[in-house]
Coordinates of C-alpha atoms in Angstrom, one line a residue:
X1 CA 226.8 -28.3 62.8
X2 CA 228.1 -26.2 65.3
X3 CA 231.3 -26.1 66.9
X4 CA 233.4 -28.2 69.4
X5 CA 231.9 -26.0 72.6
X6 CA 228.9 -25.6 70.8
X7 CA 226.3 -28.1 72.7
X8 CA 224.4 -29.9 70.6
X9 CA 225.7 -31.4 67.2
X10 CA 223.4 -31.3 64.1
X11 CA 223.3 -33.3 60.9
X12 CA 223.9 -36.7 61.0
X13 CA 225.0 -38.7 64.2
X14 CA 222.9 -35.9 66.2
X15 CA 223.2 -36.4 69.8
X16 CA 220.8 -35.0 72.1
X17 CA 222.0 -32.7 74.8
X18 CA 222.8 -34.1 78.1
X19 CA 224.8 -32.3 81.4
X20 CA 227.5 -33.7 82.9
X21 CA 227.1 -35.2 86.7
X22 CA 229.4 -33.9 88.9
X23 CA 231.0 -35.5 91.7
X24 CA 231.3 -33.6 95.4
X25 CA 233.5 -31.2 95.3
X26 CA 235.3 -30.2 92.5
X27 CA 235.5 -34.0 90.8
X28 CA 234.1 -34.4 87.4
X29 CA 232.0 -37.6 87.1
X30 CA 232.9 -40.0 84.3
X31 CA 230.4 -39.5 81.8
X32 CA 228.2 -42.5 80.3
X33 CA 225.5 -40.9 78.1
X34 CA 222.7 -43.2 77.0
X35 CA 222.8 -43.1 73.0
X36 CA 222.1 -45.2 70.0
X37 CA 223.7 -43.3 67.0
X38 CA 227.6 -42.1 66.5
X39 CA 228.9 -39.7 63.9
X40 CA 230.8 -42.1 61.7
X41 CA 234.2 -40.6 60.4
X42 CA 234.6 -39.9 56.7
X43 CA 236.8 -42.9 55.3
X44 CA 235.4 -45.5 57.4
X45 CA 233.4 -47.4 55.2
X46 CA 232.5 -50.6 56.6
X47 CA 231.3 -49.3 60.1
X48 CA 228.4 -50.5 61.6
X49 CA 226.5 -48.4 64.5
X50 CA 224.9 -50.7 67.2
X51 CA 223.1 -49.5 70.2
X52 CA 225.3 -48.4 73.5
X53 CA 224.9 -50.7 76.7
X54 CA 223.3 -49.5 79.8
X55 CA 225.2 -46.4 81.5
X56 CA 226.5 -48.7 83.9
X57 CA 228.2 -51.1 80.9
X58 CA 232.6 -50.2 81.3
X59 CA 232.1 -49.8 77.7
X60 CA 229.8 -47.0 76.2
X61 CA 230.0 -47.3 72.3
X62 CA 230.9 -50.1 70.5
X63 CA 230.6 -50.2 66.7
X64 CA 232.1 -53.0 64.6
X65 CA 233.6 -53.6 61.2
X66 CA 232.4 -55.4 58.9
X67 CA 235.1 -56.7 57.2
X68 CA 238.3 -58.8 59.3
X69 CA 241.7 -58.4 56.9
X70 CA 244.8 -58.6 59.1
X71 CA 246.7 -57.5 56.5
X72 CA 247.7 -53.9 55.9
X73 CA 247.2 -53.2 52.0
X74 CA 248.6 -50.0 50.4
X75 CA 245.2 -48.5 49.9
X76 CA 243.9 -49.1 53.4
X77 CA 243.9 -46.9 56.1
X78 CA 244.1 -46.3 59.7
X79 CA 239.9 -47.2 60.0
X80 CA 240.7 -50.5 58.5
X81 CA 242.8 -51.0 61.9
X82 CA 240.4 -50.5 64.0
X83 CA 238.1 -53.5 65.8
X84 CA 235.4 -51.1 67.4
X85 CA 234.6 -47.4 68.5
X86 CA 234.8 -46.7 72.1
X87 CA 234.1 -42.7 71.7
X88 CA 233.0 -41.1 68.5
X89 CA 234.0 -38.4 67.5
X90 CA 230.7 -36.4 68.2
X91 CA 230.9 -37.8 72.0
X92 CA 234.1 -36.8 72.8
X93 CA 233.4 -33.2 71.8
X94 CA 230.3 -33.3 74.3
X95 CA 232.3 -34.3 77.0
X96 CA 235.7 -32.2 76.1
X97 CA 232.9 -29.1 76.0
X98 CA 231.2 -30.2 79.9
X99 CA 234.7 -30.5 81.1
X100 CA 235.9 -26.8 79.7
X101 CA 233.0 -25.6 81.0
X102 CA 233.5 -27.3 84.7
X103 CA 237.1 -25.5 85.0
X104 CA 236.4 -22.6 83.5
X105 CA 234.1 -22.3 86.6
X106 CA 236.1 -23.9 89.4
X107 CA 239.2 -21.8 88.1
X108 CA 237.4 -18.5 87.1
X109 CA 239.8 -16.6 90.0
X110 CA 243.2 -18.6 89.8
X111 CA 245.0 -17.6 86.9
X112 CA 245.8 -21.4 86.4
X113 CA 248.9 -22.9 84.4
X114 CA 247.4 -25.8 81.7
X115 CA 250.1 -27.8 81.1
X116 CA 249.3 -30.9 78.8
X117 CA 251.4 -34.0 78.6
X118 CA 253.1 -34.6 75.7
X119 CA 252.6 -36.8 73.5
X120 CA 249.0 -38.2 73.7
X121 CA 247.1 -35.4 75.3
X122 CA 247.8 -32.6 72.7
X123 CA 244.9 -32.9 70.5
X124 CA 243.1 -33.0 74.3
X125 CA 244.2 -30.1 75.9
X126 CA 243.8 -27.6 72.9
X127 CA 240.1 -28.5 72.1
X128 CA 239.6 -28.4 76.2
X129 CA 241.4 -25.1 76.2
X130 CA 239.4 -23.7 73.1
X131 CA 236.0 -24.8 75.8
X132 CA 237.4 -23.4 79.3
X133 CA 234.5 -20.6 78.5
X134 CA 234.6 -17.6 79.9
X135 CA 238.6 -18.2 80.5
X136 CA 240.1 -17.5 83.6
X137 CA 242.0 -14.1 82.9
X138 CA 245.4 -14.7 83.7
X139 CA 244.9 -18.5 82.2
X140 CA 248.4 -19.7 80.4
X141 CA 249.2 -23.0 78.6
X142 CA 252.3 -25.3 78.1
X143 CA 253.2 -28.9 77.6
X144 CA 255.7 -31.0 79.8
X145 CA 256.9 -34.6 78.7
X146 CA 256.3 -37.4 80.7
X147 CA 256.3 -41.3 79.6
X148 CA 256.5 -44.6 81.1
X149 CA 255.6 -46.7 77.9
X150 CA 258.2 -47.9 75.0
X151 CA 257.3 -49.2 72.1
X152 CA 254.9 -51.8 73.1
X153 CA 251.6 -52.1 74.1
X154 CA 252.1 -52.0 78.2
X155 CA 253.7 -49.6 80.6
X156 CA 257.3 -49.9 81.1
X157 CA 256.9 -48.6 84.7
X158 CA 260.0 -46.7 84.4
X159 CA 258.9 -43.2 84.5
X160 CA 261.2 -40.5 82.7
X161 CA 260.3 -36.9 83.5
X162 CA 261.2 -34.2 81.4
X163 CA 259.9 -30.5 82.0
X164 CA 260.2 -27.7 79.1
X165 CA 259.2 -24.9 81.8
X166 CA 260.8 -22.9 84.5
X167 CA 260.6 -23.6 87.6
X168 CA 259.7 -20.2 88.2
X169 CA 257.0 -20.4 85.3
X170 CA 255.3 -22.7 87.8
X171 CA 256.1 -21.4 91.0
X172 CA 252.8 -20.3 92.9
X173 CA 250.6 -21.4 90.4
X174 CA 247.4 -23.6 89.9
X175 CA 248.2 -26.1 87.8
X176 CA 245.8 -27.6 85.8
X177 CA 247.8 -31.5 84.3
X178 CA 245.9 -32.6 81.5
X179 CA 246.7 -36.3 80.4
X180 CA 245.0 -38.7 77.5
X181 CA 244.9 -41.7 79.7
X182 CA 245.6 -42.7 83.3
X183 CA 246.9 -46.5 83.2
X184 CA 249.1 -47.4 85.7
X185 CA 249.2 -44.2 87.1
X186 CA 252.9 -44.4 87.8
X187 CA 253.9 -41.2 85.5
X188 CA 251.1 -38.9 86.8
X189 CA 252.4 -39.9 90.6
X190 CA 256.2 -38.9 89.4
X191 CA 254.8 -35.4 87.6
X192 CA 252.7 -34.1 90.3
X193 CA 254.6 -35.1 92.8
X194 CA 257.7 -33.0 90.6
X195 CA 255.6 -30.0 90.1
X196 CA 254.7 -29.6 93.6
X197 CA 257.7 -30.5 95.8
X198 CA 260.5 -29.2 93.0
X199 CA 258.5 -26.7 91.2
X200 CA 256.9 -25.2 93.4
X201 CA 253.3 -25.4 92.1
X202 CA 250.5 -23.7 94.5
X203 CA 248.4 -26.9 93.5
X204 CA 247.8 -29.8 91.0
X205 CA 244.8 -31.0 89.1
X206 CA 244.5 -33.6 87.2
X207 CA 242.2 -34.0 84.4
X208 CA 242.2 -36.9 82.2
X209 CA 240.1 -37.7 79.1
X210 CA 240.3 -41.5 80.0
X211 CA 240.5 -43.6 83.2
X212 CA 241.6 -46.9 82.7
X213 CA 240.8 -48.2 86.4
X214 CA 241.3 -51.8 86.3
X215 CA 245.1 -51.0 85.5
X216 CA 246.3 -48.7 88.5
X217 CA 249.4 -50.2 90.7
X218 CA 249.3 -47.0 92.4
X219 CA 246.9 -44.7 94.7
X220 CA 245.8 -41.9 92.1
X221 CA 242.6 -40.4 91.3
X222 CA 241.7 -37.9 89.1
X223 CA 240.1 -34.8 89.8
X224 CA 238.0 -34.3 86.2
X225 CA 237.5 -37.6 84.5
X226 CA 235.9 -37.6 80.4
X227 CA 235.3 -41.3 80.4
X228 CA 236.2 -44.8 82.7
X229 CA 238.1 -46.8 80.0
X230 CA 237.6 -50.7 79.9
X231 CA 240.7 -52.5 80.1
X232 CA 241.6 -52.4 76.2
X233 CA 244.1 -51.1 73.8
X234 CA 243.0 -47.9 72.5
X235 CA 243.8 -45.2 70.3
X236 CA 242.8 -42.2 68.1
X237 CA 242.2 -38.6 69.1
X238 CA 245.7 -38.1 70.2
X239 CA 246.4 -41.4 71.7
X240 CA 249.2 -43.7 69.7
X241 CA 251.1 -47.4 69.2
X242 CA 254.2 -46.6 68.3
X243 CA 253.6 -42.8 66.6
X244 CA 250.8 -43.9 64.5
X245 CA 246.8 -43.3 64.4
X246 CA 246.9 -40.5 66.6
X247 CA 245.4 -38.8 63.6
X248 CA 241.6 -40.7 63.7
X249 CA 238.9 -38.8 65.1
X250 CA 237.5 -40.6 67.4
X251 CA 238.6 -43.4 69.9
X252 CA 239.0 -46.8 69.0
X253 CA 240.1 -50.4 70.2
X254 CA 243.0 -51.2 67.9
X255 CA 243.0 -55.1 66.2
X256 CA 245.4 -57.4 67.9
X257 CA 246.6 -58.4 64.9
X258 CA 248.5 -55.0 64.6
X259 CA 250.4 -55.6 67.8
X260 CA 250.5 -59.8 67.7
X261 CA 254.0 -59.7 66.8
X262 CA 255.3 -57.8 69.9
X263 CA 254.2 -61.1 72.2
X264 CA 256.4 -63.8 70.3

């Protein structure tokens, strides 16, 4: 099996190679490969594999559990949580890897500034780094905090910004933002807008892994999009509810059991 930048993924789960279609411009196109197999994650016995819907489906992989326990045991684990697979873990390194690849090209004579947004987009933004092949010379990274959700399941819409960098860090720079998920949209309007108009930033791109659409209150798009996210809750692969299955491997629609109690 070869690595995360690597292409093509051998051994079980194998996907076949597919390129990325690219929107005018500089825009990466949401990606919605046809294919019928995942690479199942060790641990998640249970897992069936069904065939993906038509490119055009909002959702691209769905694989079910078999079994239905609400109930959290003490030797179950964060699989056992999860309703069905969005991304596996085998797709999301295809489309991290196109993605790398696309800036690497677009920024190949900026020296640009990744800065990922802590805490969701950190497993993100070091495998995308890892594929930004050849690197821009010149190419530095940091992370900046920014969240509008609290310990719930929807956003909060009041958007706390808080910046670990000097201003002069970012002053004159291309600034590649790399987020998890854009849901609202509210906290990526109140970062860019700080990085450009108090930082000082030469420009501001936004890449997110995920695109939850049907959520935005206000005008945002993204400038690299991984995947256009159906209206679900959804974690793994960086992405939380409240601190926990950031761990999982690939990206998953989390039971409503696990978050029932936060609607009574």
């Amino acid at each position: 099996r070869l690595g995360i930048c690597g292409g093509m993924l051998g051994g079980r789960g194998q996907l076949p190679r597919f390129e990325a279609s690219i929107r005018s411009g500089r825009r990466g196109q949401p990606l919605n490969p046809p294919i019928s197999r995942m690479a199942l994650p060790a641990g998640g016995a249970g897992l069936t594999s069904r065939p993906m819907p038509s490119p055009a489906a909002a959702v691209e992989v769905k694989t079910t559990l078999s079994t239905s326990s609400s109930n959290c045991s003490s030797t179950s684990t964060y699989h056992d949580d999860i309703e069905a697979v969005l991304y596996s873990e085998a797709l999301l390194h295809q489309r991290t890897s196109e993605l790398g690849h696309q800036l690497a090209r677009d920024f190949a004579d900026k020296s640009p500034l990744v800065l990922g947004v802590l805490t969701g987009a950190f497993q993100f933004t070091g495998d995308l780094m890892r594929c930004m092949e050849p690197c821009p010379r010149g190419t530095t990274v940091n992370f900046v905090r920014a969240s509008s959700y609290t310990s719930g399941t929807t956003s909060s819409g009041q958007v706390k910004v808080k910046v670990d960098i000097a201003s002069s860090a970012v002053l004159g720079r291309h600034v590649i933002l790399v987020e998890d998920i854009v849901d609202t949209g509210q906290t990526l309007t109140r970062l860019k807008a700080h990085l450009l108009e108090e930082c000082g930033a030469a420009t501001v791109a936004i890449v997110t892994l995920l695109d939850k659409r049907e959520r935005r209150k206000v005008v945002l798009e993204a400038d690299y999009v991984g995947f256009t996210c159906p209206n679900e809750f959804v974690v793994g692969y960086g992405l939380d509810f409240d601190e926990e299955y950031r761990t999982l491997p690939y990206i998953g629609i989390l039971r409503p059991e696990r978050y029932a109690h936060l609607n009574k």
